[in-house]
Coordinates of C-alpha atoms in Angstrom, one line a residue:
Chain A
M1 CA 0.0 0.0 0.0
R2 CA 1.8 3.1 -1.3
I3 CA 0.4 6.4 -0.2
A4 CA 1.7 9.4 -2.1
I5 CA 1.5 13.0 -0.7
P6 CA 2.7 15.5 -3.3
I7 CA 4.2 18.6 -1.6
F8 CA 5.4 21.9 -3.1
D9 CA 6.6 25.3 -2.0
G10 CA 3.7 27.1 -0.3
F11 CA 1.8 24.1 0.9
T12 CA 0.2 24.1 4.4
A13 CA 2.1 21.7 6.7
L14 CA -0.9 20.4 8.7
D15 CA -2.8 19.6 5.4
A16 CA -0.1 17.0 4.7
V17 CA 1.0 16.0 8.2
G18 CA -2.5 15.3 9.5
P19 CA -3.3 12.5 7.1
Y20 CA 0.3 11.3 7.2
E21 CA 0.2 10.9 11.0
V22 CA -2.9 8.7 10.7
L23 CA -2.1 6.7 7.5
S24 CA 1.6 6.0 8.3
R25 CA 0.3 3.9 11.2
L26 CA -1.7 1.6 9.0
P27 CA -0.1 -1.9 8.9
G28 CA 1.8 -2.4 5.7
A29 CA 1.3 1.2 4.5
E30 CA 4.2 3.3 3.2
V31 CA 3.7 7.1 3.0
L32 CA 5.9 8.8 0.4
F33 CA 6.3 12.6 0.1
V34 CA 6.7 13.3 -3.6
A35 CA 7.4 16.4 -5.7
E36 CA 8.4 17.3 -9.2
Q37 CA 12.0 17.5 -7.9
V38 CA 13.1 15.8 -4.7
G39 CA 14.4 18.1 -1.9
L40 CA 13.1 20.5 0.7
K41 CA 9.7 22.1 0.1
R42 CA 8.9 25.2 2.1
T43 CA 5.6 25.6 3.8
D44 CA 3.3 28.6 3.3
T45 CA 4.7 30.4 6.4
G46 CA 8.3 30.1 5.2
M47 CA 9.3 28.8 8.7
L48 CA 9.3 25.1 8.0
S49 CA 10.5 22.8 5.3
L50 CA 9.6 19.1 4.7
Q51 CA 11.7 16.7 2.6
A52 CA 10.2 15.3 -0.7
T53 CA 12.0 12.0 -1.0
H54 CA 10.6 10.8 -4.4
A55 CA 10.2 12.5 -7.8
L56 CA 6.7 12.3 -9.2
D57 CA 7.9 10.3 -12.2
R58 CA 9.3 7.6 -9.9
L59 CA 5.9 6.9 -8.4
P60 CA 3.3 7.2 -11.2
H61 CA 0.8 4.8 -9.7
P62 CA 0.4 5.1 -5.9
D63 CA -2.5 3.1 -4.4
V64 CA -3.6 6.2 -2.5
L65 CA -3.1 9.9 -3.4
V66 CA -3.5 12.6 -0.8
A67 CA -3.3 16.2 -2.2
P68 CA -2.6 18.8 0.4
G69 CA -3.4 22.5 -0.1
G70 CA -2.1 25.9 0.8
P71 CA -1.5 29.2 -0.9
G72 CA 1.1 27.5 -3.2
V73 CA -1.8 25.8 -5.0
R74 CA -2.6 29.0 -6.8
G75 CA 0.5 28.8 -8.9
L76 CA 0.0 25.2 -9.8
L77 CA -3.5 25.2 -11.3
D78 CA -2.0 25.1 -14.7
D79 CA 1.2 23.1 -13.9
E80 CA 0.9 20.2 -16.2
A81 CA 3.7 18.2 -14.6
L82 CA 1.8 18.0 -11.4
L83 CA -1.8 17.9 -12.9
G84 CA -0.9 15.3 -15.4
W85 CA 0.6 13.2 -12.7
I86 CA -2.6 13.5 -10.6
R87 CA -4.7 12.6 -13.6
A88 CA -2.6 9.5 -14.4
A89 CA -2.4 8.5 -10.7
H90 CA -6.2 8.8 -10.3
E91 CA -6.8 6.5 -13.3
R92 CA -5.3 3.5 -11.3
S93 CA -5.6 4.6 -7.7
T94 CA -7.7 2.9 -5.1
W95 CA -8.4 6.2 -3.3
T96 CA -7.8 9.8 -4.6
T97 CA -8.1 12.3 -1.8
S98 CA -7.4 15.8 -0.8
V99 CA -7.3 18.2 2.2
C100 CA -8.1 21.9 2.1
T101 CA -7.3 23.6 -1.2
G102 CA -5.8 20.3 -2.4
S103 CA -9.2 19.7 -3.9
L104 CA -8.5 22.6 -6.3
L105 CA -5.5 20.6 -7.6
L106 CA -7.7 17.5 -8.1
A107 CA -10.3 19.7 -9.8
A108 CA -7.8 21.5 -12.0
A109 CA -6.5 18.0 -13.1
G110 CA -10.1 17.2 -14.1
V111 CA -10.8 14.4 -11.7
L112 CA -13.6 16.2 -9.8
N113 CA -15.7 17.1 -12.8
G114 CA -19.3 17.3 -11.6
Q115 CA -18.4 15.5 -8.4
P116 CA -19.4 16.7 -4.9
A117 CA -16.2 17.9 -3.1
S118 CA -15.1 19.7 0.0
G119 CA -12.3 22.1 0.6
H120 CA -11.3 25.2 2.6
W121 CA -14.5 27.3 3.2
L122 CA -12.8 30.4 1.7
E123 CA -12.3 28.7 -1.6
M124 CA -15.6 27.0 -2.4
E125 CA -16.3 29.3 -5.3
T126 CA -12.9 28.5 -6.9
L127 CA -13.7 24.9 -6.5
R128 CA -17.0 25.5 -8.4
R129 CA -15.2 27.4 -11.2
L130 CA -12.9 24.4 -11.6
G131 CA -15.9 22.1 -12.3
A132 CA -16.6 20.4 -8.9
Q133 CA -19.8 20.6 -6.9
P134 CA -18.7 22.4 -3.7
T135 CA -20.1 20.7 -0.6
Q136 CA -19.4 22.3 2.7
A137 CA -19.0 19.1 4.8
R138 CA -16.0 18.0 6.8
V139 CA -15.3 14.9 4.7
V140 CA -17.0 14.2 1.3
R141 CA -16.9 10.9 -0.4
A142 CA -17.9 10.3 -4.0
G143 CA -16.9 6.8 -5.1
K144 CA -13.1 6.5 -4.7
L145 CA -12.8 10.3 -4.3
I146 CA -12.6 11.7 -0.7
T147 CA -12.1 15.4 -0.1
A148 CA -11.8 17.2 3.2
A149 CA -12.4 20.7 4.4
G150 CA -9.7 23.1 5.5
V151 CA -6.3 22.2 7.1
S152 CA -7.2 20.3 10.2
A153 CA -9.9 18.3 8.5
G154 CA -7.2 16.0 7.1
I155 CA -7.1 14.2 10.4
D156 CA -10.8 13.3 10.2
M157 CA -10.4 12.4 6.6
G158 CA -7.4 10.2 7.4
L159 CA -9.3 8.2 10.0
T160 CA -12.3 7.8 7.6
L161 CA -9.8 6.5 5.0
A162 CA -8.0 4.3 7.4
A163 CA -11.3 2.5 8.2
L164 CA -11.9 2.0 4.5
I165 CA -8.4 0.7 3.8
A166 CA -8.2 -1.5 6.8
D167 CA -11.2 -1.7 9.2
E168 CA -12.9 0.4 11.9
Q169 CA -11.1 -1.2 14.8
T170 CA -7.7 -0.4 13.2
A171 CA -8.8 3.2 12.6
M172 CA -10.0 3.5 16.2
A173 CA -6.6 2.1 17.4
I174 CA -4.9 4.8 15.5
Q175 CA -7.2 7.4 16.9
L176 CA -6.3 6.3 20.4
A177 CA -2.6 6.1 19.6
I178 CA -2.6 9.8 18.5
E179 CA -5.0 10.6 21.3
Y180 CA -7.4 12.3 19.0
D181 CA -10.0 13.4 21.5
P182 CA -10.2 17.0 20.3
Q183 CA -11.2 19.7 22.9
P184 CA -10.9 23.0 21.1
P185 CA -10.9 25.8 23.7
F186 CA -13.2 27.9 21.5
H187 CA -16.1 27.4 19.2
S188 CA -14.8 29.1 16.1
G189 CA -13.8 26.3 13.8
S190 CA -16.2 26.8 10.9
P191 CA -18.0 29.8 9.3
A192 CA -21.2 28.5 10.8
S193 CA -19.9 28.5 14.4
A194 CA -17.5 31.5 14.4
P195 CA -18.6 34.8 15.9
A196 CA -19.4 37.4 13.2
D197 CA -16.5 39.6 14.0
V198 CA -14.0 36.7 13.8
L199 CA -15.5 35.6 10.5
A200 CA -15.2 39.1 9.1
R201 CA -11.6 39.4 10.3
V202 CA -10.6 36.1 8.6
R203 CA -12.4 37.1 5.4
E204 CA -10.7 40.5 5.3
A205 CA -7.3 39.0 5.9
A206 CA -7.9 36.6 3.0
A207 CA -9.1 39.5 0.7
R208 CA -5.9 41.4 1.6
R209 CA -3.8 38.4 0.7
A210 CA -5.7 38.0 -2.6
R211 CA -4.9 41.6 -3.5
G212 CA -1.3 40.8 -2.9
G213 CA -1.0 42.5 0.5
A214 CA 0.6 41.2 3.7
Chain B
M1 CA 8.2 36.7 19.8
R2 CA 10.5 33.7 19.0
I3 CA 8.9 30.3 19.4
A4 CA 11.4 27.4 19.4
I5 CA 10.4 23.8 18.6
P6 CA 13.3 21.4 19.2
I7 CA 13.2 18.4 16.9
F8 CA 15.2 15.2 16.9
D9 CA 15.3 11.8 15.1
G10 CA 12.3 9.8 16.3
F11 CA 10.0 12.7 17.0
T12 CA 6.3 12.5 16.1
A13 CA 5.5 14.9 13.3
L14 CA 2.1 16.0 14.4
D15 CA 3.4 16.8 17.9
A16 CA 5.4 19.6 16.4
V17 CA 3.3 20.5 13.4
G18 CA 0.0 20.9 15.3
P19 CA 1.3 23.8 17.5
Y20 CA 3.4 25.2 14.7
E21 CA 0.3 25.5 12.4
V22 CA -1.4 27.5 15.1
L23 CA 1.4 29.6 16.5
S24 CA 3.0 30.5 13.2
R25 CA -0.2 32.4 12.4
L26 CA 0.2 34.7 15.4
P27 CA 1.0 38.3 14.3
G28 CA 4.7 38.9 14.9
A29 CA 5.5 35.4 15.8
E30 CA 8.4 33.5 14.4
V31 CA 8.5 29.7 14.8
L32 CA 12.0 28.2 14.6
F33 CA 12.8 24.5 14.4
V34 CA 15.9 23.9 16.4
A35 CA 18.2 20.9 17.1
E36 CA 21.6 20.1 18.4
Q37 CA 22.8 20.2 14.8
V38 CA 20.9 21.8 12.0
G39 CA 19.6 19.5 9.2
L40 CA 17.0 17.0 8.5
K41 CA 15.4 15.2 11.5
R42 CA 13.6 12.0 10.7
T43 CA 10.2 11.3 12.3
D44 CA 9.3 8.2 14.2
T45 CA 7.9 6.4 11.2
G46 CA 11.1 6.9 9.1
M47 CA 8.9 8.2 6.3
L48 CA 9.2 11.9 6.8
S49 CA 11.9 14.4 7.6
L50 CA 11.6 18.0 8.8
Q51 CA 14.4 20.6 8.6
A52 CA 15.9 22.0 11.7
T53 CA 17.1 25.4 10.7
H54 CA 18.8 26.6 13.9
A55 CA 21.3 25.0 16.3
L56 CA 20.2 25.1 20.0
D57 CA 23.2 27.2 20.9
R58 CA 22.1 29.9 18.4
L59 CA 18.8 30.3 20.2
P60 CA 19.4 30.0 24.0
H61 CA 16.5 32.2 25.1
P62 CA 13.3 31.8 23.0
D63 CA 10.2 33.5 24.3
V64 CA 8.3 30.3 23.9
L65 CA 9.5 26.7 24.0
V66 CA 7.4 23.9 22.6
A67 CA 8.8 20.4 23.2
P68 CA 7.3 17.7 21.0
G69 CA 7.5 14.0 21.9
G70 CA 7.8 10.7 20.1
P71 CA 9.7 7.4 20.6
G72 CA 13.0 9.3 20.1
V73 CA 12.5 11.0 23.5
R74 CA 13.5 7.8 25.2
G75 CA 17.1 8.2 24.0
L76 CA 17.3 11.8 25.1
L77 CA 16.3 11.6 28.8
D78 CA 20.0 11.9 29.8
D79 CA 21.1 14.1 26.8
E80 CA 22.6 17.0 28.6
A81 CA 23.0 19.1 25.5
L82 CA 19.2 19.1 25.0
L83 CA 18.2 19.0 28.6
G84 CA 20.6 21.8 29.6
W85 CA 19.2 23.9 26.8
I86 CA 15.6 23.3 28.0
R87 CA 16.6 24.2 31.6
A88 CA 18.3 27.4 30.5
A89 CA 15.5 28.3 28.1
H90 CA 12.9 27.8 30.7
E91 CA 14.7 30.2 33.1
R92 CA 13.9 33.1 30.9
S93 CA 11.0 31.9 28.8
T94 CA 7.5 33.4 28.8
W95 CA 5.9 30.1 28.2
T96 CA 7.4 26.6 28.5
T97 CA 5.2 24.0 26.8
S98 CA 5.1 20.4 25.5
V99 CA 3.0 18.0 23.5
C100 CA 2.8 14.2 24.1
T101 CA 6.0 12.7 25.6
G102 CA 7.6 16.1 25.2
S103 CA 6.7 16.5 28.8
L104 CA 9.2 13.7 29.6
L105 CA 11.9 16.0 28.2
L106 CA 10.7 18.9 30.4
A107 CA 10.6 16.6 33.4
A108 CA 14.0 15.1 32.7
A109 CA 15.4 18.7 32.5
G110 CA 13.9 19.3 36.0
V111 CA 11.5 22.0 35.1
L112 CA 8.3 20.0 36.0
N113 CA 9.4 19.0 39.5
G114 CA 6.2 18.6 41.6
Q115 CA 4.2 20.3 38.9
P116 CA 0.9 19.0 37.4
A117 CA 1.6 17.9 33.8
S118 CA 0.0 16.1 31.0
G119 CA 1.4 13.8 28.3
H120 CA 0.6 10.8 26.3
W121 CA -1.7 8.5 28.2
L122 CA 0.7 5.5 27.8
E123 CA 3.5 7.3 29.5
M124 CA 2.0 8.9 32.6
E125 CA 3.9 6.6 34.9
T126 CA 7.2 7.6 33.3
L127 CA 6.2 11.2 33.8
R128 CA 5.6 10.5 37.5
R129 CA 9.0 8.7 37.8
L130 CA 10.6 11.9 36.4
G131 CA 9.2 14.0 39.1
A132 CA 6.0 15.6 37.7
Q133 CA 2.4 15.1 38.9
P134 CA 0.8 13.3 36.0
T135 CA -2.6 14.8 35.3
Q136 CA -4.7 13.2 32.6
A137 CA -6.2 16.3 31.0
R138 CA -6.0 17.5 27.4
V139 CA -4.1 20.7 28.3
V140 CA -2.6 21.4 31.8
R141 CA -1.4 24.8 32.9
A142 CA 0.8 25.4 35.9
G143 CA 2.1 29.0 35.9
K144 CA 4.0 29.4 32.7
L145 CA 4.1 25.7 32.1
I146 CA 1.6 24.3 29.6
T147 CA 1.7 20.6 28.8
A148 CA -0.6 18.7 26.4
A149 CA -1.8 15.1 26.1
G150 CA -0.8 12.9 23.2
V151 CA 0.1 13.9 19.6
S152 CA -3.1 15.7 18.4
A153 CA -3.5 17.6 21.7
G154 CA -0.9 20.1 20.5
I155 CA -3.5 21.8 18.3
D156 CA -5.7 22.4 21.4
M157 CA -2.7 23.5 23.4
G158 CA -1.6 25.8 20.6
L159 CA -5.0 27.6 20.5
T160 CA -4.9 27.9 24.3
L161 CA -1.5 29.4 24.1
A162 CA -2.4 31.7 21.2
A163 CA -5.1 33.2 23.3
L164 CA -2.7 33.8 26.2
I165 CA 0.0 35.3 24.0
A166 CA -2.4 37.5 21.9
D167 CA -6.1 37.4 22.8
E168 CA -9.1 35.1 22.4
Q169 CA -10.3 36.8 19.2
T170 CA -7.0 36.2 17.6
A171 CA -7.0 32.5 18.7
M172 CA -10.5 32.1 17.3
A173 CA -9.5 33.7 14.0
I174 CA -6.7 31.1 13.8
Q175 CA -9.1 28.3 14.6
L176 CA -11.3 29.4 11.8
A177 CA -8.4 29.8 9.3
I178 CA -7.3 26.2 10.0
E179 CA -11.0 25.1 10.0
Y180 CA -10.5 23.4 13.3
D181 CA -14.0 22.0 13.7
P182 CA -13.1 18.5 14.6
Q183 CA -15.5 15.7 13.7
P184 CA -13.7 12.4 14.4
P185 CA -15.6 9.6 12.7
F186 CA -15.1 7.3 15.8
H187 CA -15.2 7.8 19.6
S188 CA -11.9 6.3 20.4
G189 CA -9.6 9.2 21.2
S190 CA -8.8 8.6 24.8
P191 CA -8.5 5.6 27.1
A192 CA -11.8 6.6 28.7
S193 CA -13.7 6.6 25.5
A194 CA -12.1 3.8 23.5
P195 CA -13.7 0.4 23.4
A196 CA -12.0 -2.2 25.6
D197 CA -10.7 -4.3 22.7
V198 CA -9.2 -1.2 21.0
L199 CA -7.5 -0.1 24.3
A200 CA -6.1 -3.6 24.8
R201 CA -4.7 -3.6 21.2
V202 CA -2.9 -0.3 21.6
R203 CA -1.5 -1.3 25.0
E204 CA -0.2 -4.6 23.6
A205 CA 1.4 -2.9 20.7
A206 CA 3.1 -0.4 23.0
A207 CA 4.3 -3.3 25.2
R208 CA 5.7 -5.1 22.2
R209 CA 7.6 -1.9 21.2
A210 CA 8.9 -1.5 24.7
R211 CA 10.3 -5.1 24.5
G212 CA 12.0 -4.1 21.3
G213 CA 9.6 -5.8 19.0
A214 CA 8.0 -4.4 15.8

């Protein structure tokens, strides 16, 4: 069971590390961090780098594909090296999955056409423009496609996927091993639950970034 | 605001990346991955490496210290280079924190003596032997010490800490940005909630590892 996570400059670390932390604990699973070129890939904050150990062309047909997101996705929506790899990987994959704006990569590659899909709540319109049916749920399954909401949703998606790959007892054992008994100190994790001023603040920060500001 | 996360071979990725993902989004914060020697540090699974960008001796007095855990902790409980750095950093830190078995490092450095502290549920007895008062809560605060339970608890700890460093509205904005609205598909995240057979399975796997098995 080879699980490929493509990474790139500007990806969001937790998008990739959440599912990795769950799926790497599946018996017999091997998680591989792949990129167009092997080497260090810098996360969106610029403060952290993860090592891509395998070139995309060395791993054309992983059993499972997990596409993380992040601001770096924006520059990859017409990157045929990555999108072509996703398209070919999806043709023979057992599961094709994403976290956060990783679903934009799947959509840009054409594998989400007309399919219900989740993603970061700020980018649901982009997801629609790229041909998917945006669905604001934590984890959305459509056949062998599984897409998750923003950043931290990759942990929930990873556990869902672990149960599908192995069984529920194995997924529950992983949940216990990583002590995933979440107790957020605030109730502000989704646009539906966040206070209006917090929602406005995050929307405004996103709009500033989109205009090229800080 | 300089936030240091020491990493080492055999650390657990999510222990470090959970708090990083939260704290790196604090205005004016800089998260630095530190190690005795700069370079790639391999996580416990052997499948992923993160880059340590700063040597410990280049950053003797971070404002915030976040010690991650992982199986690699076991070989560091008498590592004076790391423990001495923790001890000296704690003397002048604003916050000294840990995730998972990172609290064993703080305890071995002597900074948890007699203090209530959390950690991975499988290692609470080790925490007691090292002089802390094990407290099975998700996030435990004692003065400027904040310790979290296993692996994924670092996200909750990070949000608690973000509110203390900045304010609650900022922490809530970060929670919304990373869409931390957890919806675990199973109820198996703590020894109290996991089914007995799942608990037994994880305990047995830990015992096998402790005996040096696979």
